[in-house]
Short mmCIF file of C-alpha atoms and ligand atoms in Angstrom, two decimals:
data_model
loop_
_atom_site.label_atom_id
_atom_site.label_comp_id
_atom_site.label_asym_id
_atom_site.label_seq_id
_atom_site.Cartn_x
_atom_site.Cartn_y
_atom_site.Cartn_z
CA MET A 1 0.00 0.00 0.00
CA SER A 2 1.47 3.36 -0.96
CA MET A 3 1.33 5.94 1.81
CA ALA A 4 1.82 8.74 -0.73
CA GLU A 5 -1.47 8.19 -2.58
CA SER A 6 -3.90 8.03 0.30
CA SER A 7 -3.61 9.69 3.67
CA PRO A 8 -3.15 7.36 6.60
CA ALA A 9 -6.12 6.79 8.86
CA ILE A 10 -4.13 8.17 11.79
CA ARG A 11 -1.07 10.39 11.91
CA LEU A 12 0.02 11.70 15.30
CA THR A 13 3.22 13.74 15.30
CA ASP A 14 5.34 14.69 18.30
CA ILE A 15 2.58 14.54 20.92
CA TYR A 16 3.32 15.87 24.40
CA LYS A 17 0.95 15.39 27.33
CA SER A 18 1.74 15.88 31.03
CA PHE A 19 -0.25 15.33 34.19
CA GLY A 20 1.35 17.72 36.67
CA PRO A 21 4.92 16.51 36.98
CA VAL A 22 4.28 13.25 35.09
CA GLN A 23 5.16 13.42 31.39
CA ALA A 24 2.97 10.67 30.00
CA ASN A 25 3.71 11.48 26.34
CA ARG A 26 6.89 13.28 25.33
CA GLY A 27 7.26 13.29 21.60
CA ALA A 28 5.07 10.30 20.74
CA SER A 29 4.20 9.61 17.12
CA LEU A 30 1.89 7.13 15.46
CA GLU A 31 1.01 6.42 11.86
CA VAL A 32 -1.57 3.82 10.90
CA ALA A 33 -2.76 3.03 7.39
CA ALA A 34 -6.48 2.53 6.80
CA GLY A 35 -7.74 -1.05 7.05
CA GLU A 36 -4.91 -2.29 9.26
CA ILE A 37 -4.80 -3.86 12.67
CA HIS A 38 -2.08 -1.89 14.41
CA ALA A 39 -0.61 -3.00 17.73
CA LEU A 40 0.44 -0.20 20.09
CA VAL A 41 2.78 -1.87 22.54
CA GLY A 42 4.95 -0.87 25.47
CA GLU A 43 5.45 -1.58 29.13
CA ASN A 44 2.98 -0.38 31.71
CA GLY A 45 3.32 3.36 32.09
CA ALA A 46 4.81 3.84 28.61
CA GLY A 47 2.02 6.28 27.71
CA LYS A 48 -0.11 4.13 25.39
CA SER A 49 -3.49 4.80 26.99
CA THR A 50 -2.73 8.49 27.24
CA LEU A 51 -1.83 8.72 23.54
CA MET A 52 -5.06 6.99 22.55
CA ARG A 53 -7.10 9.20 24.88
CA VAL A 54 -5.53 12.17 23.12
CA LEU A 55 -6.54 10.69 19.75
CA SER A 56 -10.08 10.02 20.95
CA GLY A 57 -10.49 13.56 22.27
CA MET A 58 -10.58 12.77 25.98
CA TYR A 59 -7.40 14.76 26.57
CA ALA A 60 -6.09 17.75 24.66
CA PRO A 61 -2.36 17.37 23.92
CA ASP A 62 0.02 19.98 25.35
CA SER A 63 1.58 20.14 21.90
CA GLY A 64 1.86 18.10 18.72
CA ARG A 65 -0.21 17.56 15.60
CA MET A 66 -3.09 15.14 15.03
CA GLU A 67 -4.48 14.10 11.65
CA VAL A 68 -7.27 11.65 10.89
CA PHE A 69 -7.78 10.61 7.26
CA GLY A 70 -5.68 13.60 6.25
CA ARG A 71 -7.70 16.15 8.20
CA ASP A 72 -6.09 18.24 10.94
CA VAL A 73 -7.96 17.38 14.15
CA THR A 74 -5.42 18.64 16.69
CA GLY A 75 -7.00 18.94 20.13
CA TRP A 76 -10.50 17.92 19.15
CA ARG A 77 -13.10 16.93 21.75
CA THR A 78 -14.69 13.52 22.34
CA ALA A 79 -17.92 14.41 20.55
CA GLU A 80 -16.05 15.55 17.43
CA ALA A 81 -13.92 12.41 17.47
CA ILE A 82 -17.01 10.21 17.69
CA ASP A 83 -18.67 12.14 14.84
CA ALA A 84 -15.56 11.60 12.74
CA GLY A 85 -15.65 7.87 13.46
CA VAL A 86 -12.94 7.48 16.10
CA GLY A 87 -14.16 5.25 18.90
CA MET A 88 -12.32 3.92 21.93
CA VAL A 89 -13.29 0.76 23.81
CA HIS A 90 -12.06 1.31 27.33
CA GLN A 91 -10.15 -0.89 29.74
CA HIS A 92 -12.83 -0.34 32.34
CA PHE A 93 -16.28 -0.65 30.90
CA MET A 94 -18.65 2.24 30.67
CA LEU A 95 -21.99 0.49 30.21
CA VAL A 96 -25.15 1.11 32.23
CA PRO A 97 -25.74 -2.18 34.05
CA THR A 98 -29.50 -1.76 34.49
CA LEU A 99 -30.20 -1.22 30.76
CA THR A 100 -30.42 -3.88 28.07
CA VAL A 101 -27.77 -4.52 25.48
CA ALA A 102 -29.80 -2.72 22.79
CA GLU A 103 -30.44 0.27 25.05
CA ASN A 104 -26.75 0.54 25.89
CA VAL A 105 -25.74 0.34 22.27
CA MET A 106 -28.25 3.05 21.35
CA LEU A 107 -27.37 5.34 24.23
CA GLY A 108 -26.47 8.78 22.92
CA ARG A 109 -27.80 7.95 19.45
CA GLU A 110 -31.40 7.06 20.24
CA LEU A 111 -33.75 6.33 17.39
CA THR A 112 -37.14 7.83 18.05
CA LYS A 113 -40.56 7.31 16.51
CA ASN A 114 -43.26 9.85 17.39
CA GLY A 115 -41.12 11.01 20.30
CA GLN A 116 -40.82 7.45 21.63
CA LEU A 117 -37.70 5.35 21.69
CA ASP A 118 -37.92 3.08 18.66
CA ARG A 119 -36.83 -0.02 20.54
CA GLU A 120 -37.81 -2.46 17.84
CA ARG A 121 -35.78 -0.75 15.18
CA ALA A 122 -32.84 -0.41 17.54
CA GLU A 123 -32.93 -4.10 18.42
CA ARG A 124 -33.14 -4.98 14.74
CA GLU A 125 -30.17 -2.79 13.88
CA VAL A 126 -28.15 -4.15 16.78
CA ALA A 127 -28.94 -7.70 15.67
CA GLU A 128 -27.86 -6.90 12.10
CA LEU A 129 -24.59 -5.38 13.19
CA SER A 130 -24.03 -8.29 15.52
CA ARG A 131 -24.43 -10.72 12.60
CA ALA A 132 -22.23 -8.69 10.27
CA THR A 133 -19.34 -8.51 12.72
CA GLY A 134 -19.69 -11.88 14.43
CA LEU A 135 -20.17 -10.08 17.75
CA ALA A 136 -22.60 -12.48 19.39
CA VAL A 137 -24.80 -10.62 21.86
CA ARG A 138 -28.42 -10.98 22.88
CA ALA A 139 -29.96 -7.55 22.39
CA ASP A 140 -32.67 -7.92 25.05
CA ARG A 141 -30.41 -9.06 27.93
CA THR A 142 -29.70 -6.72 30.83
CA VAL A 143 -26.03 -5.75 30.92
CA ALA A 144 -25.77 -6.63 34.63
CA ASP A 145 -26.38 -10.28 33.68
CA LEU A 146 -23.57 -10.46 31.14
CA SER A 147 -20.12 -11.96 31.60
CA VAL A 148 -17.15 -9.65 31.23
CA GLY A 149 -16.47 -11.03 27.77
CA GLU A 150 -20.06 -10.36 26.65
CA ALA A 151 -19.97 -6.85 28.11
CA GLN A 152 -16.85 -6.18 26.08
CA ARG A 153 -18.61 -7.32 22.90
CA VAL A 154 -21.38 -4.84 23.69
CA GLU A 155 -18.78 -2.07 24.10
CA ILE A 156 -17.31 -2.87 20.71
CA LEU A 157 -20.74 -3.11 19.12
CA LYS A 158 -21.69 0.23 20.63
CA THR A 159 -18.59 1.85 19.20
CA LEU A 160 -19.24 0.39 15.74
CA TYR A 161 -22.93 1.35 15.94
CA ARG A 162 -21.86 4.96 16.33
CA GLY A 163 -20.14 4.63 12.99
CA ALA A 164 -16.55 4.06 14.08
CA ARG A 165 -14.07 3.80 11.22
CA ILE A 166 -11.17 3.72 13.66
CA LEU A 167 -11.65 1.36 16.57
CA ILE A 168 -9.27 1.67 19.51
CA LEU A 169 -9.13 -1.18 22.03
CA ASP A 170 -7.20 -0.69 25.27
CA GLU A 171 -5.89 -4.03 26.54
CA PRO A 172 -9.08 -5.88 25.64
CA THR A 173 -7.83 -9.36 26.50
CA ALA A 174 -6.87 -8.60 30.09
CA VAL A 175 -10.37 -9.62 31.20
CA LEU A 176 -11.00 -12.49 28.77
CA SER A 177 -10.64 -16.28 28.93
CA PRO A 178 -8.72 -18.06 26.14
CA PRO A 179 -11.84 -18.99 24.11
CA GLU A 180 -13.14 -15.42 24.43
CA ILE A 181 -9.78 -14.12 23.18
CA ASP A 182 -10.04 -16.32 20.09
CA GLU A 183 -13.53 -14.95 19.47
CA LEU A 184 -12.24 -11.41 19.78
CA TRP A 185 -9.58 -12.05 17.15
CA GLN A 186 -12.24 -13.34 14.78
CA VAL A 187 -14.30 -10.23 15.36
CA LEU A 188 -11.33 -7.94 14.77
CA ARG A 189 -10.53 -9.74 11.52
CA GLN A 190 -14.13 -9.25 10.37
CA VAL A 191 -14.04 -5.58 11.32
CA ARG A 192 -10.81 -5.21 9.35
CA ALA A 193 -12.41 -6.99 6.40
CA ARG A 194 -15.07 -4.25 6.37
CA GLY A 195 -12.24 -1.77 5.80
CA GLU A 196 -12.14 -0.38 9.31
CA THR A 197 -8.89 0.52 11.06
CA ILE A 198 -8.05 -0.94 14.46
CA VAL A 199 -5.54 0.12 17.09
CA LEU A 200 -4.99 -2.58 19.68
CA ILE A 201 -3.15 -1.58 22.85
CA THR A 202 -1.43 -4.59 24.36
CA HIS A 203 1.82 -5.68 25.91
CA LYS A 204 1.36 -9.36 25.15
CA LEU A 205 3.69 -10.38 22.38
CA ASP A 206 1.79 -13.51 21.38
CA GLU A 207 -1.24 -11.31 20.70
CA VAL A 208 0.83 -8.86 18.70
CA MET A 209 2.24 -11.65 16.55
CA GLU A 210 -1.14 -13.30 16.05
CA ILE A 211 -3.38 -10.41 15.15
CA SER A 212 -1.49 -7.28 14.08
CA ASP A 213 -0.29 -6.08 10.67
CA THR A 214 1.96 -3.33 11.96
CA ILE A 215 3.40 -2.31 15.32
CA THR A 216 4.40 0.85 17.17
CA VAL A 217 6.48 0.44 20.31
CA MET A 218 6.43 3.12 23.02
CA ARG A 219 8.82 3.54 25.89
CA ASN A 220 8.83 6.30 28.51
CA GLY A 221 6.29 8.38 26.59
CA ARG A 222 8.15 8.21 23.29
CA THR A 223 7.80 6.18 20.13
CA VAL A 224 10.88 3.99 19.89
CA ALA A 225 10.10 1.59 17.04
CA ARG A 226 7.77 0.96 14.10
CA LEU A 227 7.68 -2.57 12.79
CA ARG A 228 5.86 -4.75 10.32
CA THR A 229 4.65 -7.84 12.14
CA ALA A 230 5.59 -10.20 9.33
CA GLU A 231 9.15 -8.88 9.39
CA THR A 232 9.85 -8.94 13.11
CA ARG A 233 10.20 -11.36 15.99
CA PRO A 234 8.94 -11.26 19.59
CA ALA A 235 12.47 -10.79 20.95
CA GLU A 236 12.93 -7.68 18.82
CA ILE A 237 9.66 -6.18 20.06
CA ALA A 238 10.47 -7.02 23.67
CA LYS A 239 13.87 -5.42 23.36
CA ALA A 240 12.35 -2.22 22.02
CA MET A 241 9.76 -2.25 24.83
CA VAL A 242 12.21 -2.52 27.70
CA GLY A 243 15.35 -1.16 26.06
CA ARG A 244 17.44 -4.27 26.68
CA ASP A 245 17.47 -7.99 25.90
CA VAL A 246 14.72 -9.90 27.66
CA GLN A 247 14.61 -13.54 28.51
CA LEU A 248 11.37 -14.71 26.92
CA ALA A 249 11.13 -17.89 28.92
CA MET A 250 7.41 -17.97 29.11
CA HIS A 251 5.78 -17.83 25.73
CA TYR A 252 8.52 -18.44 23.27
CA ILE A 253 11.12 -20.87 24.43
CA ASP A 254 9.40 -24.19 24.87
CA GLU A 255 12.64 -26.03 25.43
CA VAL A 256 13.53 -23.81 28.36
CA ARG A 257 10.03 -24.19 29.71
CA GLY A 258 10.31 -27.97 29.69
CA ALA A 259 13.88 -28.11 30.98
CA ASP A 260 13.22 -25.90 33.96
CA THR A 261 10.53 -28.14 35.37
CA ALA A 262 11.65 -31.54 34.11
CA ALA A 263 14.52 -31.51 36.57
CA ARG A 264 12.11 -30.94 39.40
CA THR A 265 9.54 -33.65 38.84
CA HIS A 266 11.02 -36.04 41.41
CA LEU A 267 10.84 -34.03 44.58
CA PRO A 268 11.84 -35.68 47.81
CA PRO A 269 8.73 -36.65 49.76
CA SER A 270 8.12 -34.26 52.61
CA ALA A 271 5.18 -33.29 54.75
CA PRO A 272 2.93 -30.85 52.87
CA LEU A 273 2.90 -27.21 53.98
CA LEU A 274 -0.62 -26.64 52.67
CA GLU A 275 -3.28 -29.32 52.96
CA VAL A 276 -6.86 -28.99 51.79
CA ARG A 277 -9.42 -31.77 52.38
CA ASP A 278 -12.96 -32.07 50.99
CA LEU A 279 -13.44 -28.33 50.79
CA LEU A 280 -16.99 -27.09 50.15
CA VAL A 281 -17.55 -23.40 49.43
CA GLU A 282 -20.59 -21.46 48.23
CA ASP A 283 -20.60 -18.46 45.92
CA ALA A 284 -22.37 -15.13 46.52
CA ARG A 285 -25.68 -16.66 45.39
CA ARG A 286 -25.24 -19.57 47.83
CA LEU A 287 -24.65 -22.08 45.06
CA THR A 288 -21.90 -24.64 45.51
CA ALA A 289 -18.80 -23.18 43.86
CA VAL A 290 -16.14 -25.49 45.30
CA ASN A 291 -17.45 -29.01 45.43
CA GLY A 292 -15.25 -31.27 47.54
CA VAL A 293 -11.74 -30.22 46.59
CA SER A 294 -8.67 -31.93 48.11
CA PHE A 295 -4.99 -31.33 47.40
CA SER A 296 -1.72 -30.57 49.11
CA VAL A 297 1.35 -28.48 48.32
CA ALA A 298 4.81 -29.55 49.53
CA PRO A 299 7.63 -27.25 50.58
CA GLY A 300 9.59 -26.19 47.49
CA GLU A 301 6.66 -26.89 45.20
CA ILE A 302 4.45 -24.81 42.92
CA LEU A 303 1.06 -26.40 42.37
CA GLY A 304 -0.65 -24.72 39.43
CA ILE A 305 -4.42 -24.69 39.09
CA ALA A 306 -5.42 -24.25 35.47
CA GLY A 307 -8.93 -23.72 34.21
CA VAL A 308 -11.27 -21.34 32.48
CA GLU A 309 -12.31 -18.60 34.87
CA GLY A 310 -15.57 -19.02 36.73
CA ASN A 311 -15.08 -22.68 37.63
CA GLY A 312 -14.68 -22.05 41.35
CA GLN A 313 -11.09 -20.80 41.39
CA THR A 314 -12.03 -17.42 42.88
CA GLU A 315 -14.11 -18.98 45.65
CA LEU A 316 -11.41 -21.56 46.40
CA LEU A 317 -8.76 -18.89 46.82
CA GLU A 318 -11.03 -16.65 48.88
CA ALA A 319 -11.85 -19.56 51.19
CA LEU A 320 -8.17 -20.39 51.63
CA ALA A 321 -7.34 -16.74 52.30
CA GLY A 322 -10.11 -16.40 54.91
CA LEU A 323 -12.20 -14.00 52.87
CA ARG A 324 -15.10 -16.43 52.38
CA ASP A 325 -16.80 -18.89 54.72
CA VAL A 326 -16.23 -22.59 54.30
CA ARG A 327 -19.26 -24.90 54.42
CA GLY A 328 -17.30 -28.09 54.84
CA GLY A 329 -13.82 -29.53 54.81
CA ARG A 330 -10.50 -28.56 56.32
CA ILE A 331 -7.53 -26.31 55.56
CA ALA A 332 -4.18 -26.77 57.31
CA ILE A 333 -0.81 -25.02 57.16
CA ALA A 334 2.11 -27.14 58.41
CA SER A 335 -0.42 -29.51 60.01
CA ARG A 336 -2.15 -26.69 61.89
CA ASP A 337 -5.88 -26.34 61.23
CA ILE A 338 -6.64 -22.80 60.01
CA THR A 339 -10.13 -23.45 58.61
CA ARG A 340 -11.83 -21.03 61.00
CA LEU A 341 -9.07 -18.49 61.51
CA THR A 342 -9.36 -14.82 60.54
CA VAL A 343 -7.34 -13.33 57.69
CA LYS A 344 -4.88 -11.82 60.14
CA ALA A 345 -4.48 -15.06 62.13
CA ARG A 346 -3.80 -16.91 58.88
CA GLY A 347 -1.11 -14.36 58.07
CA ASP A 348 0.48 -14.99 61.47
CA ALA A 349 0.29 -18.74 60.75
CA GLY A 350 2.41 -18.23 57.62
CA LEU A 351 -0.06 -17.56 54.80
CA SER A 352 0.51 -14.86 52.19
CA HIS A 353 -1.98 -13.93 49.48
CA ILE A 354 -1.63 -12.15 46.14
CA PRO A 355 -5.31 -11.53 45.40
CA GLU A 356 -6.86 -11.87 41.97
CA ASP A 357 -8.39 -8.41 41.93
CA ARG A 358 -5.76 -5.93 43.03
CA HIS A 359 -8.21 -3.04 42.95
CA ALA A 360 -10.86 -4.65 45.13
CA ARG A 361 -8.61 -6.60 47.49
CA GLY A 362 -4.97 -5.80 47.04
CA LEU A 363 -4.69 -2.03 47.23
CA ILE A 364 -6.30 1.09 48.57
CA LEU A 365 -5.87 3.31 45.54
CA ASP A 366 -6.05 6.61 47.43
CA TYR A 367 -3.36 5.54 49.91
CA SER A 368 0.28 6.18 49.14
CA VAL A 369 2.63 3.56 47.75
CA ALA A 370 4.38 3.45 51.15
CA GLU A 371 1.09 2.82 52.96
CA ASN A 372 0.01 0.16 50.49
CA LEU A 373 3.32 -1.60 51.01
CA ILE A 374 2.40 -2.28 54.66
CA LEU A 375 -1.37 -2.92 54.36
CA GLY A 376 -2.43 -5.66 56.74
CA GLN A 377 0.97 -5.51 58.42
CA GLN A 378 0.61 -2.14 60.14
CA HIS A 379 1.30 -3.80 63.51
CA ARG A 380 4.88 -4.42 62.36
CA PHE A 381 5.42 -0.69 61.97
CA THR A 382 4.48 0.71 65.34
CA ARG A 383 6.59 2.00 68.16
CA GLY A 384 4.59 1.79 71.36
CA VAL A 385 1.19 3.11 70.31
CA ARG A 386 2.60 5.32 67.55
CA ILE A 387 2.93 4.57 63.85
CA ASP A 388 6.62 4.62 62.99
CA GLN A 389 6.65 6.80 59.83
CA GLU A 390 10.38 6.51 59.47
CA ARG A 391 10.30 2.72 59.26
CA ILE A 392 7.36 2.82 56.87
CA HIS A 393 9.45 4.98 54.58
CA GLU A 394 12.54 2.92 54.97
CA ASN A 395 10.48 -0.16 54.09
CA ALA A 396 9.02 1.64 51.06
CA ARG A 397 12.42 2.74 49.79
CA ARG A 398 13.73 -0.80 50.10
CA GLN A 399 10.73 -2.43 48.42
CA ILE A 400 10.51 0.15 45.63
CA ALA A 401 14.15 -0.57 44.79
CA ALA A 402 13.88 -4.35 45.18
CA TYR A 403 10.74 -4.63 43.04
CA ASP A 404 11.59 -1.85 40.60
CA ILE A 405 8.35 0.02 41.33
CA ARG A 406 8.00 3.09 39.14
CA PRO A 407 7.83 6.03 39.49
CA VAL A 408 10.18 6.04 42.51
CA ASP A 409 8.00 8.07 44.85
CA PRO A 410 6.65 6.48 48.05
CA GLN A 411 4.21 9.38 48.54
CA LEU A 412 2.30 9.01 45.27
CA PRO A 413 -1.20 7.57 45.59
CA ALA A 414 -1.32 4.01 44.24
CA ARG A 415 -3.92 5.28 41.76
CA ALA A 416 -1.25 7.25 39.89
CA LEU A 417 0.76 4.11 39.06
CA SER A 418 0.27 1.86 36.05
CA GLY A 419 -1.33 -1.56 36.49
CA GLY A 420 1.97 -3.40 36.37
CA ASN A 421 3.50 -1.19 39.01
CA GLN A 422 0.43 -1.50 41.21
CA GLN A 423 0.78 -5.27 40.98
CA LYS A 424 4.44 -5.01 41.98
CA ILE A 425 3.31 -3.22 45.16
CA VAL A 426 1.04 -6.13 46.05
CA ILE A 427 3.73 -8.69 45.29
CA ALA A 428 6.43 -6.80 47.17
CA ARG A 429 4.18 -6.60 50.22
CA GLU A 430 2.99 -10.21 50.17
CA MET A 431 6.39 -11.70 49.42
CA GLY A 432 8.27 -9.28 51.64
CA ARG A 433 6.81 -10.74 54.83
CA ALA A 434 7.62 -14.01 56.61
CA PHE A 435 5.47 -16.74 55.05
CA GLN A 436 5.41 -20.47 54.38
CA VAL A 437 2.50 -20.74 51.97
CA LEU A 438 1.79 -18.29 49.16
CA LEU A 439 -1.54 -18.10 47.34
CA ALA A 440 -0.85 -16.41 44.00
CA ALA A 441 -4.00 -15.61 42.01
CA GLN A 442 -3.49 -14.33 38.45
CA PRO A 443 -0.17 -12.80 39.58
CA THR A 444 0.71 -11.26 36.21
CA ARG A 445 -2.69 -10.32 34.83
CA GLY A 446 -2.50 -6.99 33.04
CA VAL A 447 1.23 -6.81 33.63
CA ASP A 448 3.88 -6.13 30.96
CA VAL A 449 6.58 -8.52 29.76
CA GLY A 450 9.43 -7.06 31.78
CA ALA A 451 7.37 -7.23 34.97
CA ILE A 452 6.12 -10.75 34.15
CA GLU A 453 9.70 -11.94 33.86
CA PHE A 454 10.48 -10.30 37.19
CA ILE A 455 7.43 -11.66 39.03
CA HIS A 456 8.04 -15.18 37.73
CA ALA A 457 11.63 -15.02 38.94
CA ARG A 458 10.43 -14.01 42.44
CA LEU A 459 7.94 -16.90 42.51
CA ARG A 460 10.67 -19.35 41.50
CA ASP A 461 12.98 -17.90 44.18
CA ALA A 462 10.32 -18.44 46.82
CA ARG A 463 9.77 -22.01 45.60
CA ASP A 464 13.52 -22.67 45.68
CA ALA A 465 13.65 -21.25 49.21
CA GLY A 466 11.26 -24.01 50.30
CA LYS A 467 7.94 -22.18 50.28
CA ALA A 468 4.75 -23.88 49.12
CA ILE A 469 3.03 -21.95 46.33
CA LEU A 470 -0.50 -22.38 45.02
CA LEU A 471 -0.68 -20.65 41.66
CA VAL A 472 -4.08 -20.01 40.11
CA SER A 473 -4.00 -18.55 36.62
CA ALA A 474 -6.25 -18.40 33.60
CA ASP A 475 -3.07 -18.13 31.53
CA LEU A 476 -2.13 -21.68 30.65
CA ALA A 477 1.31 -20.64 29.42
CA GLU A 478 2.00 -19.20 32.86
CA ILE A 479 0.84 -22.37 34.59
CA LEU A 480 3.06 -24.48 32.33
CA ALA A 481 6.03 -22.17 32.80
CA LEU A 482 6.01 -22.22 36.60
CA SER A 483 4.30 -25.28 38.04
CA ASP A 484 5.81 -28.52 39.32
CA ARG A 485 2.36 -30.17 39.32
CA ILE A 486 -0.74 -29.01 37.52
CA ALA A 487 -4.37 -29.48 38.51
CA VAL A 488 -7.34 -28.48 36.36
CA MET A 489 -10.43 -27.02 38.00
CA TYR A 490 -13.75 -27.48 36.25
CA GLY A 491 -17.26 -27.13 37.63
CA GLY A 492 -16.01 -26.69 41.20
CA ARG A 493 -13.82 -29.82 41.19
CA LEU A 494 -10.23 -30.68 40.47
CA VAL A 495 -10.74 -32.94 37.48
CA THR A 496 -7.11 -33.99 37.10
CA VAL A 497 -3.71 -33.53 38.74
CA LEU A 498 -0.57 -34.20 36.68
CA PRO A 499 3.18 -33.81 37.09
CA ARG A 500 4.47 -30.98 34.88
CA ALA A 501 6.32 -33.43 32.63
CA GLU A 502 3.01 -35.08 31.65
CA ALA A 503 1.13 -31.84 31.05
CA SER A 504 0.81 -29.79 27.88
CA GLU A 505 -1.85 -27.56 26.35
CA GLU A 506 -3.11 -30.55 24.37
CA VAL A 507 -3.38 -32.76 27.45
CA LEU A 508 -4.97 -30.09 29.67
CA GLY A 509 -7.35 -28.57 27.11
CA PRO A 510 -10.02 -31.29 27.26
CA TYR A 511 -10.10 -31.10 31.07
CA MET A 512 -10.46 -27.31 30.98
CA THR A 513 -13.51 -27.50 28.75
CA GLY A 514 -15.08 -30.38 30.64
CA ALA A 515 -14.60 -32.79 27.72
CA ALA A 516 -12.44 -35.04 29.89
CA THR A 517 -12.85 -35.92 33.56
CA GLU A 518 -10.80 -38.07 35.87
CA HIS A 519 -11.89 -37.10 39.31
CA ALA A 520 -8.66 -36.67 41.20
CA ALA A 521 -8.04 -36.83 44.92
P1 LIG B 601 0.17 2.83 29.59
O1 LIG B 601 -1.21 2.86 29.04
O2 LIG B 601 1.23 2.68 28.56
O3 LIG B 601 0.33 1.85 30.70
P2 LIG B 601 -0.50 5.47 30.61
O4 LIG B 601 -0.71 6.32 29.42
O5 LIG B 601 -1.70 4.97 31.31
O6 LIG B 601 0.49 4.27 30.23
O7 LIG B 601 0.36 6.25 31.68
C1 LIG B 601 1.58 6.93 31.40
C2 LIG B 601 2.01 7.64 32.65
O8 LIG B 601 1.13 8.72 32.93
C3 LIG B 601 2.05 6.78 33.89
O9 LIG B 601 3.13 7.17 34.68
C4 LIG B 601 0.73 7.10 34.57
O10 LIG B 601 0.83 6.90 35.96
C5 LIG B 601 0.54 8.57 34.21
N1 LIG B 601 -0.87 8.93 34.11
C6 LIG B 601 -1.76 8.46 33.19
N2 LIG B 601 -2.97 9.03 33.35
C7 LIG B 601 -2.84 9.89 34.39
C8 LIG B 601 -3.74 10.78 35.05
N3 LIG B 601 -5.01 10.91 34.65
N4 LIG B 601 -3.25 11.49 36.08
C9 LIG B 601 -1.98 11.37 36.47
N5 LIG B 601 -1.08 10.56 35.91
C10 LIG B 601 -1.49 9.82 34.87
MG1 LIG B 602 -2.82 1.70 29.64
#
């Protein structure tokens, strides 16, 4: 395609955007040809979301030039961007939960007949668009009843319904299960086939390689590389993202993956540090979510629990952590029964917990980084009846350095940090205390490659230091990369438990979808 003949869909030149002292974009550029799927990649905090919010009119740039289909649109507002066909699907959804799918899609562009909302026509149009794009949604369902994946489809549909010719998706797969991710790729390919342009923000290299045509890499607010997907390799992208060579152990070097765990399959028998027997747990609607689960984790072992989300993993972890009541069964740490202990007493007994939802459970976003680094452990930082501010700061300085938390400012509210850096706070806190058993739920969700590498290394260190680790992850590659044994959870049960050497995506897949069952003790 010749750039000279037709203007690109997007051309952003030398964009600057600051938030107070934080320079989120400092000379960022982006050029995307019409009809392409373009991956905008970079580590957390690189300035990707900010650049796309500038393009979609949510923020005015401090300086720089913006063109869309050859027209100068510098500093336009959201409404103008939408009218011109630039639509952004956000990381956090903006749907009205009490309205139906059709009503949400129509919102802001209501069709009326004699002053009344023309619901029938709207539902028909939504159904047509849904067919044309492969975005399967049921127009009459209430949004509150939808899964996260379905809600995302509605967001995309809504954006297309408003006539988007440029669709911007900000880390859309962070909330999706593997089958939902495959569906999303199909949808994006169909949208591209209609001639629309797509910008996909992601930091997952396998996604970049699978779906994109072209790539822009950002680092520290600047554009550092433009690549054609067919002409590059993951290692090259990763290097541009972090500015140095990265060990891509997880997704790309299968041999390393196998070798690391093969040596560890014959562990010496030792008394388990975590023991769970016949555990029964109910979900929020009082339905059985964990249905008689038993397993144990030995010192120096990572037990991975694989499975599609929503099969009881969340409830299992919450029950183990003391955040949810147990209806039956027993939990023990180093032979001590902790089934009825409080969260704090479990911590004292040697349990640490990296929660699945860092916003709901792991952090208080308005508290400072230093305060978040001691949450739940405040009693360790008192002198007499006084809080010892000096030790809190000393702890923060140490942890910020050890876990490479950026920006280096213990006083910043956690809210001001990127997702990856917020997760590092949680991990630094939970792994920085004395513990014997670590519950790690989705430890690298929404985290960039450099940080994933770092977090995985810390988990392996803890394993090698003799801790027992229960790893729950919807990312099968992560489970395979780290675990010594792998269990699959389906329908509230562990349907198989295998040594790492016997597990692979092909072996585990049928258990994850319920196609195979071998009820394991
Ligand atoms: P990315 O999407 O690449 O992770 P962002 O564009 O979200 O990066 O953030 C870039 C930097 O700007 C980060 O340091 C982030 O903390 C900061 N930042 C982003 N939005 C705001 C905001 N509304 N207020 C203050 N700082 C912000
Ligand atoms: Mg972002």
